[in-house]
Amino acid sequence: MLFKSILTASLAILSSALFAEARKSKTHDVIVGGAAGLVYTPNQVHAKVGDYVKFHFQFKNHTVTQSSFDEPCEPLKGGFDSGFRLTMPLLSSMPVAMDAKKGPTFTIEVKDENPIWVHCEQVDHCPSGMVFAVNAPKKGNTFKKSSQALGQPPTGSPSTARVNHRVPSKTHDVIVGGAAGLVYTPNQVHAEVGDHVKFHFQFKNHTVTQSSFDEPCEPLKGGFDSGFMPVAMDAKKGPTFTIEVKDENPIWVHCEQVDHCPSGMVFAVNAPKKGNTFKKVSDSHFFRKFTVLTTFLLQFLKAAKKSGKDEYHDGGSYKRSDEDAEEDIEEKRSLLSRITGKRDVVEA
Ligand SMILES: *[C@@H]1O[C@H](CO)[C@@H](O)[C@H](O)[C@H]1NC(C)=O
Ligand SMILES: *[C@@H]1O[C@H](CO)[C@@H](O)[C@H](O)[C@H]1NC(C)=O
């Protein structure tokens, strides 16, 4: 059974990866709370009808509750509501299993082009600015107007902006690892010269290391490097690492931890929309993943065959008496989860 489900899962990953191009709907990942504080990261997304927004709950006790532009901190009648979600306790007996450990998630579908307003129902969270929007209008009822109604308006108040014609510099928050898996969330930002990108490290042991388009998993000579930032699972706040955007050139980033970059832990600032795109970098990871996965499957099939036919019944149940065998399976399962990064397969 386990063997079969692993095989099925693997094939599902392969086919979903292969046909990702053809599929139109996209999932937008949003971190709820965590090291970044009482915020959703990012705090808004622009999505197409049919897309999904997947909220990853991190430590603390938050909700994802639909509201309205007029009453950003009040639940919308008939709107969706995740209810209170606490991050699940983490099992720590298997080190690799931590890769797969996640807080609960809550996913909504974008059903039309209307803006969707969201807030956290926890006492004081919304008034202190814990709001989120999908497809907030660029004019009229903007996200800015909605959040200005709250206690802490976003940085760069209109008066400063008017006096200074220069747009005030902005800090782009990025979550490193954490509940979302071996990823930076979001995985790219577009920033103006003078802006800052602040990386918030979450549990595990990651780096923020500059690389290049040509060698996305190699440190760039003379580039920046945060070094390893181990964060305990129960840490309230991880360390941060901030870079300044000094010019308009793209900045490529990866995690130096073993296997993280090859499984897709890459990030970019101002990746070009044409030519050396972000997609090209992530695609190169896909092919590496594909190779690793194929090798793994072949090895697994070989091992399963060798371990004896008597253990593999028609019913598909996979039995082995000794504990070593169980461990072996766990190891391969974990390997699979590492290779596939943040995909949900292992949860099944
Ligand atoms: C989460 O917060 C809600 C509202 O404040 C509270 O009722 C609930 O008991 C909390 N859950 C836990 C486990 O702290
Ligand atoms: C973090 O990872 C690096 C590289 O794998 C390792 O050398 C270091 O010991 C790790 N730190 C902790 C605290 O796990």
mmCIF file of C-alpha atoms and ligand atoms in Angstrom:
data_model
loop_
_atom_site.group_PDB
_atom_site.id
_atom_site.type_symbol
_atom_site.label_atom_id
_atom_site.label_comp_id
_atom_site.label_asym_id
_atom_site.label_seq_id
_atom_site.Cartn_x
_atom_site.Cartn_y
_atom_site.Cartn_z
ATOM 1 C CA MET A 1 0.000 0.000 0.000
ATOM 2 C CA LEU A 2 2.725 2.375 1.003
ATOM 3 C CA PHE A 3 4.758 1.422 -2.010
ATOM 4 C CA LYS A 4 1.796 1.914 -4.262
ATOM 5 C CA SER A 5 0.887 5.230 -2.768
ATOM 6 C CA ILE A 6 4.449 6.462 -3.022
ATOM 7 C CA LEU A 7 4.567 5.409 -6.620
ATOM 8 C CA THR A 8 1.214 7.019 -7.344
ATOM 9 C CA ALA A 9 2.269 10.150 -5.555
ATOM 10 C CA SER A 10 5.517 10.277 -7.478
ATOM 11 C CA LEU A 11 3.749 9.869 -10.766
ATOM 12 C CA ALA A 12 1.289 12.536 -9.744
ATOM 13 C CA ILE A 13 4.147 14.919 -9.055
ATOM 14 C CA LEU A 14 5.775 14.116 -12.336
ATOM 15 C CA SER A 15 2.642 14.610 -14.323
ATOM 16 C CA SER A 16 1.567 17.695 -12.438
ATOM 17 C CA ALA A 17 5.024 19.153 -12.952
ATOM 18 C CA LEU A 18 5.019 18.197 -16.608
ATOM 19 C CA PHE A 19 1.614 19.662 -17.255
ATOM 20 C CA ALA A 20 2.031 22.689 -15.029
ATOM 21 C CA GLU A 21 2.528 24.718 -18.181
ATOM 22 C CA ALA A 22 -0.802 23.723 -19.597
ATOM 23 C CA ARG A 23 -2.755 24.339 -16.408
ATOM 24 C CA LYS A 24 -3.982 27.854 -16.091
ATOM 25 C CA SER A 25 -5.001 28.228 -12.487
ATOM 26 C CA LYS A 26 -2.318 29.316 -10.098
ATOM 27 C CA THR A 27 -1.997 29.032 -6.342
ATOM 28 C CA HIS A 28 -0.862 32.130 -4.517
ATOM 29 C CA ASP A 29 0.830 31.301 -1.217
ATOM 30 C CA VAL A 30 0.343 33.608 1.715
ATOM 31 C CA ILE A 31 1.968 33.279 5.121
ATOM 32 C CA VAL A 32 -0.297 34.060 8.054
ATOM 33 C CA GLY A 33 1.600 35.560 10.975
ATOM 34 C CA GLY A 34 4.865 33.841 11.859
ATOM 35 C CA ALA A 35 8.171 35.641 12.172
ATOM 36 C CA ALA A 36 6.970 38.635 10.194
ATOM 37 C CA GLY A 37 4.508 39.518 12.977
ATOM 38 C CA LEU A 38 0.806 40.327 12.834
ATOM 39 C CA VAL A 39 0.625 40.413 9.068
ATOM 40 C CA TYR A 40 -0.175 38.385 6.022
ATOM 41 C CA THR A 41 2.871 38.074 3.769
ATOM 42 C CA PRO A 42 2.386 39.307 1.110
ATOM 43 C CA ASN A 43 -0.483 41.546 2.219
ATOM 44 C CA GLN A 44 -2.192 41.467 -1.134
ATOM 45 C CA VAL A 45 -2.149 39.428 -4.306
ATOM 46 C CA HIS A 46 -3.529 39.910 -7.768
ATOM 47 C CA ALA A 47 -5.159 36.766 -8.998
ATOM 48 C CA LYS A 48 -7.105 35.549 -11.986
ATOM 49 C CA VAL A 49 -10.537 33.979 -11.790
ATOM 50 C CA GLY A 50 -9.981 30.281 -11.083
ATOM 51 C CA ASP A 51 -6.779 30.887 -9.139
ATOM 52 C CA TYR A 52 -6.415 29.802 -5.521
ATOM 53 C CA VAL A 53 -5.064 31.621 -2.536
ATOM 54 C CA LYS A 54 -3.528 29.254 -0.011
ATOM 55 C CA PHE A 55 -2.987 30.621 3.477
ATOM 56 C CA HIS A 56 -0.241 28.943 5.502
ATOM 57 C CA PHE A 57 -0.804 29.448 9.205
ATOM 58 C CA GLN A 58 2.267 29.981 11.316
ATOM 59 C CA PHE A 59 2.717 30.319 15.033
ATOM 60 C CA LYS A 60 0.139 32.283 17.030
ATOM 61 C CA ASN A 61 -3.590 31.912 16.777
ATOM 62 C CA HIS A 62 -4.904 33.616 13.666
ATOM 63 C CA THR A 63 -7.850 33.483 11.312
ATOM 64 C CA VAL A 64 -8.474 34.207 7.662
ATOM 65 C CA THR A 65 -11.868 35.855 7.717
ATOM 66 C CA GLN A 66 -13.601 37.609 4.870
ATOM 67 C CA SER A 67 -14.540 41.230 5.459
ATOM 68 C CA SER A 68 -15.475 44.190 3.271
ATOM 69 C CA PHE A 69 -13.892 47.445 2.179
ATOM 70 C CA ASP A 70 -16.256 49.426 4.373
ATOM 71 C CA GLU A 71 -15.753 47.339 7.494
ATOM 72 C CA PRO A 72 -12.292 45.819 7.154
ATOM 73 C CA CYS A 73 -12.308 44.363 10.673
ATOM 74 C CA GLU A 74 -15.807 42.894 10.627
ATOM 75 C CA PRO A 75 -16.662 39.430 9.305
ATOM 76 C CA LEU A 76 -18.649 39.677 6.077
ATOM 77 C CA LYS A 77 -22.084 38.115 6.398
ATOM 78 C CA GLY A 78 -21.975 34.868 4.442
ATOM 79 C CA GLY A 79 -18.251 35.277 3.800
ATOM 80 C CA PHE A 80 -15.620 32.621 4.351
ATOM 81 C CA ASP A 81 -13.868 32.107 7.664
ATOM 82 C CA SER A 82 -11.052 29.727 8.500
ATOM 83 C CA GLY A 83 -11.818 29.843 12.204
ATOM 84 C CA PHE A 84 -8.933 29.956 14.644
ATOM 85 C CA ARG A 85 -6.000 27.874 13.567
ATOM 86 C CA LEU A 86 -3.078 27.085 15.728
ATOM 87 C CA THR A 87 0.103 25.831 14.220
ATOM 88 C CA MET A 88 0.257 22.119 14.757
ATOM 89 C CA PRO A 89 2.840 20.784 17.148
ATOM 90 C CA LEU A 90 5.859 19.546 15.300
ATOM 91 C CA LEU A 91 7.034 15.987 15.446
ATOM 92 C CA SER A 92 10.742 15.926 15.827
ATOM 93 C CA SER A 93 11.734 12.293 15.816
ATOM 94 C CA MET A 94 12.646 12.268 12.140
ATOM 95 C CA PRO A 95 14.873 15.134 11.151
ATOM 96 C CA VAL A 96 13.897 15.054 7.507
ATOM 97 C CA ALA A 97 10.221 14.896 8.315
ATOM 98 C CA MET A 98 10.517 18.480 9.434
ATOM 99 C CA ASP A 99 10.684 19.430 5.808
ATOM 100 C CA ALA A 100 7.176 18.219 5.412
ATOM 101 C CA LYS A 101 5.908 19.704 8.640
ATOM 102 C CA LYS A 102 3.481 22.471 8.087
ATOM 103 C CA GLY A 103 0.936 24.467 9.930
ATOM 104 C CA PRO A 104 -2.631 24.110 8.835
ATOM 105 C CA THR A 105 -3.609 25.753 5.584
ATOM 106 C CA PHE A 106 -6.800 27.310 4.324
ATOM 107 C CA THR A 107 -7.431 27.755 0.630
ATOM 108 C CA ILE A 108 -9.941 29.935 -1.138
ATOM 109 C CA GLU A 109 -10.841 30.016 -4.788
ATOM 110 C CA VAL A 110 -11.000 33.294 -6.661
ATOM 111 C CA LYS A 111 -14.429 32.986 -8.203
ATOM 112 C CA ASP A 112 -14.826 36.374 -9.849
ATOM 113 C CA GLU A 113 -12.991 39.605 -10.408
ATOM 114 C CA ASN A 114 -14.369 41.403 -7.372
ATOM 115 C CA PRO A 115 -11.900 42.351 -4.679
ATOM 116 C CA ILE A 116 -11.772 40.013 -1.665
ATOM 117 C CA TRP A 117 -10.998 41.613 1.683
ATOM 118 C CA VAL A 118 -9.629 39.526 4.525
ATOM 119 C CA HIS A 119 -8.725 40.172 8.147
ATOM 120 C CA CYS A 120 -7.678 38.289 11.279
ATOM 121 C CA GLU A 121 -10.367 37.942 13.900
ATOM 122 C CA GLN A 122 -7.937 37.588 16.800
ATOM 123 C CA VAL A 123 -8.303 40.337 19.411
ATOM 124 C CA ASP A 124 -6.340 43.431 18.318
ATOM 125 C CA HIS A 125 -4.810 41.843 15.226
ATOM 126 C CA CYS A 126 -6.988 43.534 12.637
ATOM 127 C CA PRO A 127 -6.895 46.981 14.263
ATOM 128 C CA SER A 128 -3.121 46.765 14.235
ATOM 129 C CA GLY A 129 -3.192 46.162 10.506
ATOM 130 C CA MET A 130 -3.589 42.424 9.953
ATOM 131 C CA VAL A 131 -5.526 42.710 6.717
ATOM 132 C CA PHE A 132 -5.179 41.177 3.298
ATOM 133 C CA ALA A 133 -6.765 41.625 -0.099
ATOM 134 C CA VAL A 134 -7.126 39.817 -3.378
ATOM 135 C CA ASN A 135 -7.482 42.091 -6.405
ATOM 136 C CA ALA A 136 -7.824 45.323 -4.447
ATOM 137 C CA PRO A 137 -8.675 48.078 -6.940
ATOM 138 C CA LYS A 138 -5.822 50.365 -7.971
ATOM 139 C CA LYS A 139 -8.187 53.347 -7.823
ATOM 140 C CA GLY A 140 -11.115 54.185 -5.598
ATOM 141 C CA ASN A 141 -11.429 51.589 -2.855
ATOM 142 C CA THR A 142 -7.721 50.812 -2.770
ATOM 143 C CA PHE A 143 -5.900 48.570 -0.330
ATOM 144 C CA LYS A 144 -4.180 51.626 1.070
ATOM 145 C CA LYS A 145 -7.478 53.323 1.873
ATOM 146 C CA SER A 146 -8.772 50.206 3.506
ATOM 147 C CA SER A 147 -5.745 49.804 5.750
ATOM 148 C CA GLN A 148 -5.575 53.520 6.529
ATOM 149 C CA ALA A 149 -8.863 53.158 8.290
ATOM 150 C CA LEU A 150 -6.983 50.992 10.775
ATOM 151 C CA GLY A 151 -4.781 52.021 13.651
ATOM 152 C CA GLN A 152 -1.497 51.796 11.800
ATOM 153 C CA PRO A 153 -1.588 53.052 8.232
ATOM 154 C CA PRO A 154 1.040 51.601 5.938
ATOM 155 C CA THR A 155 4.410 53.348 5.829
ATOM 156 C CA GLY A 156 4.774 56.423 3.672
ATOM 157 C CA SER A 157 1.887 58.641 4.682
ATOM 158 C CA PRO A 158 0.300 60.717 1.916
ATOM 159 C CA SER A 159 1.593 64.008 3.358
ATOM 160 C CA THR A 160 5.234 62.875 3.135
ATOM 161 C CA ALA A 161 4.640 61.627 -0.350
ATOM 162 C CA ARG A 162 3.246 64.974 -1.419
ATOM 163 C CA VAL A 163 6.106 67.032 0.014
ATOM 164 C CA ASN A 164 8.753 64.683 -1.327
ATOM 165 C CA HIS A 165 8.130 63.947 -4.924
ATOM 166 C CA ARG A 166 10.387 60.981 -4.496
ATOM 167 C CA VAL A 167 8.478 57.850 -3.576
ATOM 168 C CA PRO A 168 9.509 56.849 -0.056
ATOM 169 C CA SER A 169 11.638 53.737 0.033
ATOM 170 C CA LYS A 170 9.793 50.590 0.819
ATOM 171 C CA THR A 171 10.750 47.424 2.663
ATOM 172 C CA HIS A 172 9.722 44.181 1.029
ATOM 173 C CA ASP A 173 9.279 41.383 3.554
ATOM 174 C CA VAL A 174 10.228 37.869 2.560
ATOM 175 C CA ILE A 175 9.774 34.753 4.663
ATOM 176 C CA VAL A 176 12.627 32.256 4.491
ATOM 177 C CA GLY A 177 11.451 28.679 4.892
ATOM 178 C CA GLY A 178 9.029 28.083 7.736
ATOM 179 C CA ALA A 179 5.664 26.443 7.277
ATOM 180 C CA ALA A 180 5.650 27.002 3.527
ATOM 181 C CA GLY A 181 8.592 24.597 3.105
ATOM 182 C CA LEU A 182 11.864 25.021 1.245
ATOM 183 C CA VAL A 183 10.906 28.292 -0.358
ATOM 184 C CA TYR A 184 11.120 32.023 -0.039
ATOM 185 C CA THR A 185 7.657 33.569 0.225
ATOM 186 C CA PRO A 186 7.092 35.400 -2.033
ATOM 187 C CA ASN A 187 9.700 33.921 -4.364
ATOM 188 C CA GLN A 188 10.324 37.206 -6.135
ATOM 189 C CA VAL A 189 9.705 40.895 -5.632
ATOM 190 C CA HIS A 190 9.864 43.928 -7.819
ATOM 191 C CA ALA A 191 11.553 46.779 -6.057
ATOM 192 C CA GLU A 192 12.634 50.338 -6.762
ATOM 193 C CA VAL A 193 16.214 51.494 -6.332
ATOM 194 C CA GLY A 194 16.583 52.471 -2.671
ATOM 195 C CA ASP A 195 14.066 49.894 -1.467
ATOM 196 C CA HIS A 196 15.053 47.227 1.027
ATOM 197 C CA VAL A 197 14.336 43.524 1.027
ATOM 198 C CA LYS A 198 14.077 42.120 4.521
ATOM 199 C CA PHE A 199 14.384 38.365 4.879
ATOM 200 C CA HIS A 200 12.739 36.835 7.945
ATOM 201 C CA PHE A 201 14.287 33.487 8.797
ATOM 202 C CA GLN A 202 11.982 30.823 10.132
ATOM 203 C CA PHE A 203 12.627 27.361 11.502
ATOM 204 C CA LYS A 204 15.295 25.193 9.915
ATOM 205 C CA ASN A 205 18.694 26.343 8.898
ATOM 206 C CA HIS A 206 18.684 28.459 5.763
ATOM 207 C CA THR A 207 20.781 31.107 4.077
ATOM 208 C CA VAL A 208 20.133 34.070 1.831
ATOM 209 C CA THR A 209 23.053 33.909 -0.588
ATOM 210 C CA GLN A 210 23.499 35.917 -3.739
ATOM 211 C CA SER A 211 23.928 33.908 -6.923
ATOM 212 C CA SER A 212 23.641 34.620 -10.634
ATOM 213 C CA PHE A 213 21.265 33.753 -13.434
ATOM 214 C CA ASP A 214 23.825 31.415 -14.965
ATOM 215 C CA GLU A 215 24.630 29.573 -11.752
ATOM 216 C CA PRO A 216 21.543 29.905 -9.583
ATOM 217 C CA CYS A 217 22.837 27.477 -6.942
ATOM 218 C CA GLU A 218 26.354 28.889 -6.680
ATOM 219 C CA PRO A 219 27.366 31.810 -4.456
ATOM 220 C CA LEU A 220 28.239 34.889 -6.516
ATOM 221 C CA LYS A 221 31.833 35.991 -6.020
ATOM 222 C CA GLY A 222 31.719 39.178 -3.968
ATOM 223 C CA GLY A 223 27.957 38.830 -3.500
ATOM 224 C CA PHE A 224 26.118 39.065 -0.198
ATOM 225 C CA ASP A 225 25.589 36.068 2.056
ATOM 226 C CA SER A 226 23.629 35.915 5.296
ATOM 227 C CA GLY A 227 25.434 32.763 6.413
ATOM 228 C CA PHE A 228 23.467 29.910 8.026
ATOM 229 C CA MET A 229 20.655 31.089 10.273
ATOM 230 C CA PRO A 230 19.445 28.162 12.361
ATOM 231 C CA VAL A 231 16.054 28.902 13.910
ATOM 232 C CA ALA A 232 14.450 26.748 16.569
ATOM 233 C CA MET A 233 11.003 25.490 15.756
ATOM 234 C CA ASP A 234 9.463 27.275 18.676
ATOM 235 C CA ALA A 235 11.338 30.546 18.188
ATOM 236 C CA LYS A 236 9.009 33.516 18.473
ATOM 237 C CA LYS A 237 11.068 35.577 16.091
ATOM 238 C CA GLY A 238 13.840 34.430 13.805
ATOM 239 C CA PRO A 239 16.784 36.576 12.750
ATOM 240 C CA THR A 240 16.438 38.871 9.760
ATOM 241 C CA PHE A 241 18.785 39.877 6.983
ATOM 242 C CA THR A 242 18.205 43.007 4.948
ATOM 243 C CA ILE A 243 19.632 44.019 1.606
ATOM 244 C CA GLU A 244 19.332 47.319 -0.180
ATOM 245 C CA VAL A 245 18.350 47.457 -3.816
ATOM 246 C CA LYS A 246 21.163 49.613 -5.192
ATOM 247 C CA ASP A 247 20.434 49.542 -8.893
ATOM 248 C CA GLU A 248 17.991 48.179 -11.393
ATOM 249 C CA ASN A 249 19.882 44.979 -12.128
ATOM 250 C CA PRO A 250 18.213 41.715 -11.159
ATOM 251 C CA ILE A 251 19.395 40.139 -7.906
ATOM 252 C CA TRP A 252 19.404 36.356 -7.719
ATOM 253 C CA VAL A 253 19.343 34.570 -4.390
ATOM 254 C CA HIS A 254 19.462 30.958 -3.250
ATOM 255 C CA CYS A 255 19.742 28.905 -0.058
ATOM 256 C CA GLU A 256 23.113 27.288 0.496
ATOM 257 C CA GLN A 257 21.778 24.463 2.670
ATOM 258 C CA VAL A 258 22.396 20.999 1.194
ATOM 259 C CA ASP A 259 19.656 20.120 -1.334
ATOM 260 C CA HIS A 260 17.605 23.254 -0.748
ATOM 261 C CA CYS A 261 18.563 25.128 -3.889
ATOM 262 C CA PRO A 262 18.288 22.090 -6.195
ATOM 263 C CA SER A 263 14.796 21.552 -4.852
ATOM 264 C CA GLY A 264 13.895 25.078 -5.866
ATOM 265 C CA MET A 265 14.750 27.379 -2.982
ATOM 266 C CA VAL A 266 15.532 30.414 -5.110
ATOM 267 C CA PHE A 267 14.489 34.043 -5.028
ATOM 268 C CA ALA A 268 14.876 37.083 -7.226
ATOM 269 C CA VAL A 269 14.565 40.838 -7.057
ATOM 270 C CA ASN A 270 13.594 42.490 -10.346
ATOM 271 C CA ALA A 271 13.940 39.364 -12.464
ATOM 272 C CA PRO A 272 13.501 40.402 -16.097
ATOM 273 C CA LYS A 273 10.129 39.690 -17.677
ATOM 274 C CA LYS A 274 11.863 38.654 -20.883
ATOM 275 C CA GLY A 275 15.154 36.887 -21.557
ATOM 276 C CA ASN A 276 16.718 35.768 -18.277
ATOM 277 C CA THR A 277 13.405 35.279 -16.528
ATOM 278 C CA PHE A 278 12.731 33.830 -13.098
ATOM 279 C CA LYS A 279 10.904 30.978 -14.745
ATOM 280 C CA LYS A 280 14.033 29.895 -16.584
ATOM 281 C CA VAL A 281 15.825 29.592 -13.265
ATOM 282 C CA SER A 282 13.005 27.609 -11.663
ATOM 283 C CA ASP A 283 12.684 25.415 -14.753
ATOM 284 C CA SER A 284 16.322 24.472 -14.489
ATOM 285 C CA HIS A 285 15.504 23.239 -10.992
ATOM 286 C CA PHE A 286 12.622 21.285 -12.322
ATOM 287 C CA PHE A 287 14.879 19.330 -14.623
ATOM 288 C CA ARG A 288 17.294 18.630 -11.816
ATOM 289 C CA LYS A 289 14.393 17.509 -9.673
ATOM 290 C CA PHE A 290 13.109 15.346 -12.468
ATOM 291 C CA THR A 291 16.454 13.582 -12.786
ATOM 292 C CA VAL A 292 16.766 13.042 -9.049
ATOM 293 C CA LEU A 293 13.227 11.757 -8.825
ATOM 294 C CA THR A 294 13.655 9.322 -11.674
ATOM 295 C CA THR A 295 16.837 7.970 -10.141
ATOM 296 C CA PHE A 296 15.069 7.620 -6.827
ATOM 297 C CA LEU A 297 12.141 5.761 -8.367
ATOM 298 C CA LEU A 298 14.405 3.329 -10.147
ATOM 299 C CA GLN A 299 16.317 2.679 -6.948
ATOM 300 C CA PHE A 300 13.100 2.210 -5.057
ATOM 301 C CA LEU A 301 11.697 -0.228 -7.573
ATOM 302 C CA LYS A 302 14.913 -2.192 -7.480
ATOM 303 C CA ALA A 303 14.920 -2.266 -3.692
ATOM 304 C CA ALA A 304 11.276 -3.322 -3.549
ATOM 305 C CA LYS A 305 11.881 -6.125 -5.990
ATOM 306 C CA LYS A 306 14.935 -7.347 -4.137
ATOM 307 C CA SER A 307 13.206 -7.320 -0.781
ATOM 308 C CA GLY A 308 11.070 -10.263 -1.763
ATOM 309 C CA LYS A 309 7.847 -11.062 -3.552
ATOM 310 C CA ASP A 310 6.217 -12.602 -0.495
ATOM 311 C CA GLU A 311 5.971 -9.169 1.013
ATOM 312 C CA TYR A 312 4.090 -7.720 -1.869
ATOM 313 C CA HIS A 313 0.588 -9.130 -2.124
ATOM 314 C CA ASP A 314 -2.123 -8.759 -4.697
ATOM 315 C CA GLY A 315 -3.945 -6.505 -2.341
ATOM 316 C CA GLY A 316 -1.047 -4.149 -2.644
ATOM 317 C CA SER A 317 -0.101 -4.228 1.003
ATOM 318 C CA TYR A 318 3.554 -3.838 1.593
ATOM 319 C CA LYS A 319 4.780 -5.645 4.659
ATOM 320 C CA ARG A 320 8.192 -6.058 6.088
ATOM 321 C CA SER A 321 8.785 -7.538 9.462
ATOM 322 C CA ASP A 322 11.965 -5.852 10.524
ATOM 323 C CA GLU A 323 12.115 -2.300 11.727
ATOM 324 C CA ASP A 324 14.989 -1.498 9.444
ATOM 325 C CA ALA A 325 12.713 -1.925 6.513
ATOM 326 C CA GLU A 326 10.230 0.533 7.954
ATOM 327 C CA GLU A 327 13.011 3.005 8.467
ATOM 328 C CA ASP A 328 14.136 2.443 4.944
ATOM 329 C CA ILE A 329 10.711 3.345 3.652
ATOM 330 C CA GLU A 330 10.533 6.393 5.867
ATOM 331 C CA GLU A 331 13.889 7.470 4.581
ATOM 332 C CA LYS A 332 12.788 7.188 0.998
ATOM 333 C CA ARG A 333 9.541 8.903 1.766
ATOM 334 C CA SER A 334 11.421 11.740 3.371
ATOM 335 C CA LEU A 335 13.765 11.880 0.447
ATOM 336 C CA LEU A 336 10.754 12.182 -1.788
ATOM 337 C CA SER A 337 9.394 14.990 0.319
ATOM 338 C CA ARG A 338 12.726 16.761 0.191
ATOM 339 C CA ILE A 339 12.975 16.406 -3.527
ATOM 340 C CA THR A 340 9.486 17.623 -4.072
ATOM 341 C CA GLY A 341 9.932 20.537 -1.731
ATOM 342 C CA LYS A 342 6.724 22.080 -0.538
ATOM 343 C CA ARG A 343 4.328 19.943 -2.501
ATOM 344 C CA ASP A 344 1.550 18.430 -0.486
ATOM 345 C CA VAL A 345 2.012 14.847 -1.577
ATOM 346 C CA VAL A 346 3.479 13.540 1.632
ATOM 347 C CA GLU A 347 0.481 14.715 3.600
ATOM 348 C CA ALA A 348 -1.730 12.225 1.797
HETATM 349 C C1 LIG B 1 -7.478 31.126 19.905
HETATM 350 O O1 LIG B 1 -8.089 32.394 20.022
HETATM 351 C C2 LIG B 1 -9.481 32.368 20.298
HETATM 352 C C3 LIG B 1 -10.004 33.782 20.314
HETATM 353 O O2 LIG B 1 -9.230 34.652 21.085
HETATM 354 C C4 LIG B 1 -9.727 31.678 21.638
HETATM 355 O O3 LIG B 1 -11.107 31.561 21.875
HETATM 356 C C5 LIG B 1 -9.114 30.288 21.569
HETATM 357 O O4 LIG B 1 -9.248 29.677 22.839
HETATM 358 C C6 LIG B 1 -7.638 30.370 21.210
HETATM 359 N N1 LIG B 1 -7.123 29.030 21.128
HETATM 360 C C7 LIG B 1 -6.050 28.640 21.800
HETATM 361 C C8 LIG B 1 -5.781 27.182 21.769
HETATM 362 O O5 LIG B 1 -5.323 29.442 22.386
HETATM 363 C C1 LIG B 2 23.402 24.725 9.710
HETATM 364 O O1 LIG B 2 23.782 24.137 8.490
HETATM 365 C C2 LIG B 2 25.188 24.143 8.252
HETATM 366 C C3 LIG B 2 25.461 23.588 6.880
HETATM 367 O O2 LIG B 2 24.812 22.380 6.638
HETATM 368 C C4 LIG B 2 25.898 23.365 9.349
HETATM 369 O O3 LIG B 2 27.285 23.440 9.148
HETATM 370 C C5 LIG B 2 25.541 23.942 10.701
HETATM 371 O O4 LIG B 2 26.100 23.158 11.708
HETATM 372 C C6 LIG B 2 24.025 23.981 10.865
HETATM 373 N N1 LIG B 2 23.712 24.616 12.125
HETATM 374 C C7 LIG B 2 22.848 24.074 12.991
HETATM 375 C C8 LIG B 2 22.722 24.782 14.298
HETATM 376 O O5 LIG B 2 22.200 23.089 12.750
#
